Tab-separated table of C-alpha atoms in Angstrom:
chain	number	residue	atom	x	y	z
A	1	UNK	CA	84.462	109.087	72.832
A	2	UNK	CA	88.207	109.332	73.133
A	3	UNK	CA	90.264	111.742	71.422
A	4	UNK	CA	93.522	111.548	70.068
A	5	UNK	CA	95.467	115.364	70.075
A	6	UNK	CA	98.754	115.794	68.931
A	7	UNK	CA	101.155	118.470	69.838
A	8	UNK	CA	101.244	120.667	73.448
A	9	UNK	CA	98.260	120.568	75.034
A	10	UNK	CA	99.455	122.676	78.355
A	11	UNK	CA	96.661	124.823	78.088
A	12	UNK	CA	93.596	122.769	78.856
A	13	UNK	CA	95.370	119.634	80.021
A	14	UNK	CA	98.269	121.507	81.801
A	15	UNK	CA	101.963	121.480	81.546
A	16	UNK	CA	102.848	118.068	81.181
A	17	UNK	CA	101.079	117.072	78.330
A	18	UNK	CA	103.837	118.106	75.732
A	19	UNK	CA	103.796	115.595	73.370
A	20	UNK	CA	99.713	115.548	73.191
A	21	UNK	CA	96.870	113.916	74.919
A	22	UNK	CA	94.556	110.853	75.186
A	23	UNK	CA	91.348	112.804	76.365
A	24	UNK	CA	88.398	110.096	77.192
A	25	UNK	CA	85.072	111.752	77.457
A	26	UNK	CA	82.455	109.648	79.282
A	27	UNK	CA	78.713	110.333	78.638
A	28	UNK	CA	76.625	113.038	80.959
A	29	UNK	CA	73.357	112.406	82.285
A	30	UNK	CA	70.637	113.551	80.941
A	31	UNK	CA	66.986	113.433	80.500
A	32	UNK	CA	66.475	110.146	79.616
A	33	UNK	CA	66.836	106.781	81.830
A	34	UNK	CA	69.309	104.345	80.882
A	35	UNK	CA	71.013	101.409	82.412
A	36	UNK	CA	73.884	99.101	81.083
A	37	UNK	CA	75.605	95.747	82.540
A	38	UNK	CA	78.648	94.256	80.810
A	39	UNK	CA	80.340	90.578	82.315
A	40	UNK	CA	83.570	89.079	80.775
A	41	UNK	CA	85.618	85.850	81.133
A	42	UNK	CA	88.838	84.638	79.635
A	43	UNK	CA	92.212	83.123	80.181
A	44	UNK	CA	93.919	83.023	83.362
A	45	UNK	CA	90.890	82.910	85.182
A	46	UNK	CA	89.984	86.226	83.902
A	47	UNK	CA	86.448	88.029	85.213
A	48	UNK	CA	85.237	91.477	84.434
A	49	UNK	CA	81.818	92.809	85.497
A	50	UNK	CA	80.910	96.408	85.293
A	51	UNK	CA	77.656	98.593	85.078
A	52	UNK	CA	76.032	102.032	84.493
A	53	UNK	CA	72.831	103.678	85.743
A	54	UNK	CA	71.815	107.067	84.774
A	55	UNK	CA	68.717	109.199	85.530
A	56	UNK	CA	67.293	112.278	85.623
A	57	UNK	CA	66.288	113.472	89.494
A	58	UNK	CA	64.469	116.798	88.759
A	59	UNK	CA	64.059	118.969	85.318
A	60	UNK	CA	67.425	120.323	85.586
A	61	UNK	CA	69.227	117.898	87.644
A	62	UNK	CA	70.385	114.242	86.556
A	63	UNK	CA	72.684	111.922	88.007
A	64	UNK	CA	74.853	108.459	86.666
A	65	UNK	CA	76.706	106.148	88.567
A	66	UNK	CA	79.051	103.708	87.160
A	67	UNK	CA	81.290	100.668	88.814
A	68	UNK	CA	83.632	97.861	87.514
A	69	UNK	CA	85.460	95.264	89.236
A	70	UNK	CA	88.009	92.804	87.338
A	71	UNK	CA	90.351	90.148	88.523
A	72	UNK	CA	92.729	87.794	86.938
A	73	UNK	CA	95.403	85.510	87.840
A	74	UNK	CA	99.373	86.364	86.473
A	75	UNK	CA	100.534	84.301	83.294
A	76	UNK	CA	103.914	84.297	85.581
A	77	UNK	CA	104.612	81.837	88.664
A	78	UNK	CA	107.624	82.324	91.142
A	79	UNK	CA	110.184	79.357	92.528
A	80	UNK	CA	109.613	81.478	96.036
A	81	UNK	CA	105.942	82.406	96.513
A	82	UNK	CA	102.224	82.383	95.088
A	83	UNK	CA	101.792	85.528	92.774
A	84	UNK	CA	98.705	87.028	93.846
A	85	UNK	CA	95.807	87.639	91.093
A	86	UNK	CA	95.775	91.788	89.094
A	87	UNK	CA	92.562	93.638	90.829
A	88	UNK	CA	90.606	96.633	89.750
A	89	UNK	CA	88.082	98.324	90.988
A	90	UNK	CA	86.236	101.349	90.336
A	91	UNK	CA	83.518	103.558	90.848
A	92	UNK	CA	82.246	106.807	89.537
A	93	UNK	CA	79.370	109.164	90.401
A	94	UNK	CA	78.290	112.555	87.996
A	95	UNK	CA	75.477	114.936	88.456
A	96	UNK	CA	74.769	117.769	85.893
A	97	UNK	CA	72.709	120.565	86.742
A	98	UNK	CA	71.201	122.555	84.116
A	99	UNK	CA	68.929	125.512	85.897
A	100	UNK	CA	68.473	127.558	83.012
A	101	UNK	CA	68.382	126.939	79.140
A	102	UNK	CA	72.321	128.552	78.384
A	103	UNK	CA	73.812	127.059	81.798
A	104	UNK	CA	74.811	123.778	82.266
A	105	UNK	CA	77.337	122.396	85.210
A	106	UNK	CA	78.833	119.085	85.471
A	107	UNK	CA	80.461	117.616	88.816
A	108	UNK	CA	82.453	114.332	88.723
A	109	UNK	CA	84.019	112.766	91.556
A	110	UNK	CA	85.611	109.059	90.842
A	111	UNK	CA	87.391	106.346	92.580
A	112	UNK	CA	90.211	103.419	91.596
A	113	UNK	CA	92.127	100.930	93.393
A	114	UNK	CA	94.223	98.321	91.520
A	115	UNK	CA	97.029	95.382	92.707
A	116	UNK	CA	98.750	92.693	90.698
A	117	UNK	CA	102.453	92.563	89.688
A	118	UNK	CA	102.538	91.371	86.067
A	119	UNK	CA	105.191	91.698	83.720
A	120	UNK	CA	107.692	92.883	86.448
A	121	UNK	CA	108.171	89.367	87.413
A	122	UNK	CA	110.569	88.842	84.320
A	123	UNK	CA	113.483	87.478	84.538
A	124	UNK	CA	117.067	89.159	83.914
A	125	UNK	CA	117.646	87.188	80.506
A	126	UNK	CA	121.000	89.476	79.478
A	127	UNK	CA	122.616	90.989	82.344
A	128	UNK	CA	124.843	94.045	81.669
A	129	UNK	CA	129.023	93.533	81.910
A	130	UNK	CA	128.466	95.044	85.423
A	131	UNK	CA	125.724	92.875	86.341
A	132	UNK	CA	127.731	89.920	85.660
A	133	UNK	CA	130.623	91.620	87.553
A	134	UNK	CA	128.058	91.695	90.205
A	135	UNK	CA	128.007	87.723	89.341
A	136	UNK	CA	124.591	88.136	87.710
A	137	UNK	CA	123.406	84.862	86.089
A	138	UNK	CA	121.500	85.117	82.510
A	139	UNK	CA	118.080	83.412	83.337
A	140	UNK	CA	115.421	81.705	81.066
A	141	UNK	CA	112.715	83.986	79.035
A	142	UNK	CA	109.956	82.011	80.681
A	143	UNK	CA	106.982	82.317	82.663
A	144	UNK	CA	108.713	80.895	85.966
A	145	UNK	CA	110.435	83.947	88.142
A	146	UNK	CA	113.224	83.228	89.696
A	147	UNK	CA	113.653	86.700	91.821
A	148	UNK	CA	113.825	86.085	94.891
A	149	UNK	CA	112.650	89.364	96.191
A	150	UNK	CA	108.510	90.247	96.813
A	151	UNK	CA	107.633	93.073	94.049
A	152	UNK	CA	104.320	93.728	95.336
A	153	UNK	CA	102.640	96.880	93.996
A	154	UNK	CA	99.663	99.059	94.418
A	155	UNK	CA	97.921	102.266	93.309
A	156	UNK	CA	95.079	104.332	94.906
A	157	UNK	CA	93.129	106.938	92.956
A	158	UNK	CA	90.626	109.706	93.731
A	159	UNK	CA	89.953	111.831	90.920
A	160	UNK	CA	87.509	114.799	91.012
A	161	UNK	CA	86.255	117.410	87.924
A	162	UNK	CA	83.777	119.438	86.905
A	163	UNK	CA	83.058	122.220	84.346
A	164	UNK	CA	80.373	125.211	83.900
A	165	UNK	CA	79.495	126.411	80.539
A	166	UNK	CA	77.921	129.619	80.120
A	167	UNK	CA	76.472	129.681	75.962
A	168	UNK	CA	75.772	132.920	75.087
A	169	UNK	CA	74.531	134.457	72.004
A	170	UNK	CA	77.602	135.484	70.296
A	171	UNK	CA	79.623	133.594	72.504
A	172	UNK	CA	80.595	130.259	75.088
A	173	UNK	CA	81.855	130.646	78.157
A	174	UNK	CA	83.756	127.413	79.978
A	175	UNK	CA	85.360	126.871	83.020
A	176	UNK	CA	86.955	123.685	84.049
A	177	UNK	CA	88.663	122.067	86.820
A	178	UNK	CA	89.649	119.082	88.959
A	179	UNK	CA	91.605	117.428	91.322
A	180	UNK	CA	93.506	114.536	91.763
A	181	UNK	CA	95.201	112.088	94.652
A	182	UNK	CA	97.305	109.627	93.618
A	183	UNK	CA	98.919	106.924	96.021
A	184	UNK	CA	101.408	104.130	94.666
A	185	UNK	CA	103.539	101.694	96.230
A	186	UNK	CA	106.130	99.239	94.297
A	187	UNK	CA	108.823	96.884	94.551
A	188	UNK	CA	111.346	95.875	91.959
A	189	UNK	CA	114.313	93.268	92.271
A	190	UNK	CA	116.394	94.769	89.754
A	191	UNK	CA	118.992	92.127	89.066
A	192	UNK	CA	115.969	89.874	87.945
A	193	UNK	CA	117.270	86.924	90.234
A	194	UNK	CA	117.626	84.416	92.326
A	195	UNK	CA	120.592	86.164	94.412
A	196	UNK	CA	119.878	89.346	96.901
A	197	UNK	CA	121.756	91.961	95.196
A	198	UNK	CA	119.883	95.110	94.307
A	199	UNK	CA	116.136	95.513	95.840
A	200	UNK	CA	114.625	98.494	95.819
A	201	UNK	CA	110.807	99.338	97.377
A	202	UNK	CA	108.788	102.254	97.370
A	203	UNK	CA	105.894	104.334	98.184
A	204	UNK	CA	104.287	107.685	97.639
């Protein structure tokens, strides 16, 4: 399910989530076997598979492992290179313990890689008066770039969580935590075109 909560939400999603939070909550494994298997196609040479497998090991442990892959080429060419295709992979593994009837435990470690530029390829169709000081030209709202500087980008996720609930008779007890890496690397021409006049790159 994925829910939708306004207003702070610092103290189970942490500091930054002032103005509310998109929580997505995926499905444990349980008891029960299941499998699923989803493929897509579209425009722009679009392809999506992805698929889920869940199953119970023992009595009180069960497992589920999930995976997607997607690529697709960019709606946007460039006058100065071949714009690589938007990738995305993923993978996810969960395991829930339950030893006793009022103790449950659920540990979730995941993994994400995507590339593709997209949008960013825009052109600079209204340059400000200090662009065009700069001797910024206005350039077509079209699918053709004409930047003539590389904005290749990346991102590189590992994502780890888990949470123990304690129900008692008169009361719940739930701890949570997790852990997260992030890794992203970008480029931007930011006078949107054809003349080298401010480039900027970066990685963290």
């Amino acid at each position: 399910r994925i829910e939708v909560l306004k207003g702070p939400q610092g103290t189970l999603f942490g500091r930054n989530a002032t103005g509310g939070a998109f929580n997505i909550v995926t499905p444990d494994p349980g008891n029960i076997s299941s499998t699923s298997f989803k493929s897509e196609i579209g425009n722009f040479g679009k392809r999506t598979v992805s698929g889920q497998l869940s199953t119970p090991l023992t009595d009180w442990v069960a497992v589920s492992v999930t995976g997607m892959y997607s690529r697709e080429e960019s709606y946007y060419s460039s006058i100065f290179y071949d714009v690589e295709d938007s990738v995305f992979r993923s993978a996810r593994l969960k395991v829930k313990l339950k030893p006793t009837d009022d103790i449950s435990v659920v540990l979730s470690g995941s993994h994400s890689e995507s590339s593709g530029i997209a949008a960013v390829l825009g052109n600079n169709t209204t340059p400000s008066l200090v662009g065009k000081a700069l001797l910024m030209e206005e350039k077509p709202d079209s699918y053709t770039s004409e930047m003539d500087f590389h904005p290749a980008s990346n991102q590189l996720k590992n994502m780890m969580y888990g949470n123990a609930t304690w129900e008692l008779p008169w009361l719940d007890i739930k701890l949570l935590g997790g852990y997260q890496y992030q890794q992203n690397g970008s480029a931007i021409d930011f006078d949107g075109g054809s003349k080298p006049i401010a480039a900027f790159s970066s990685s963290e």
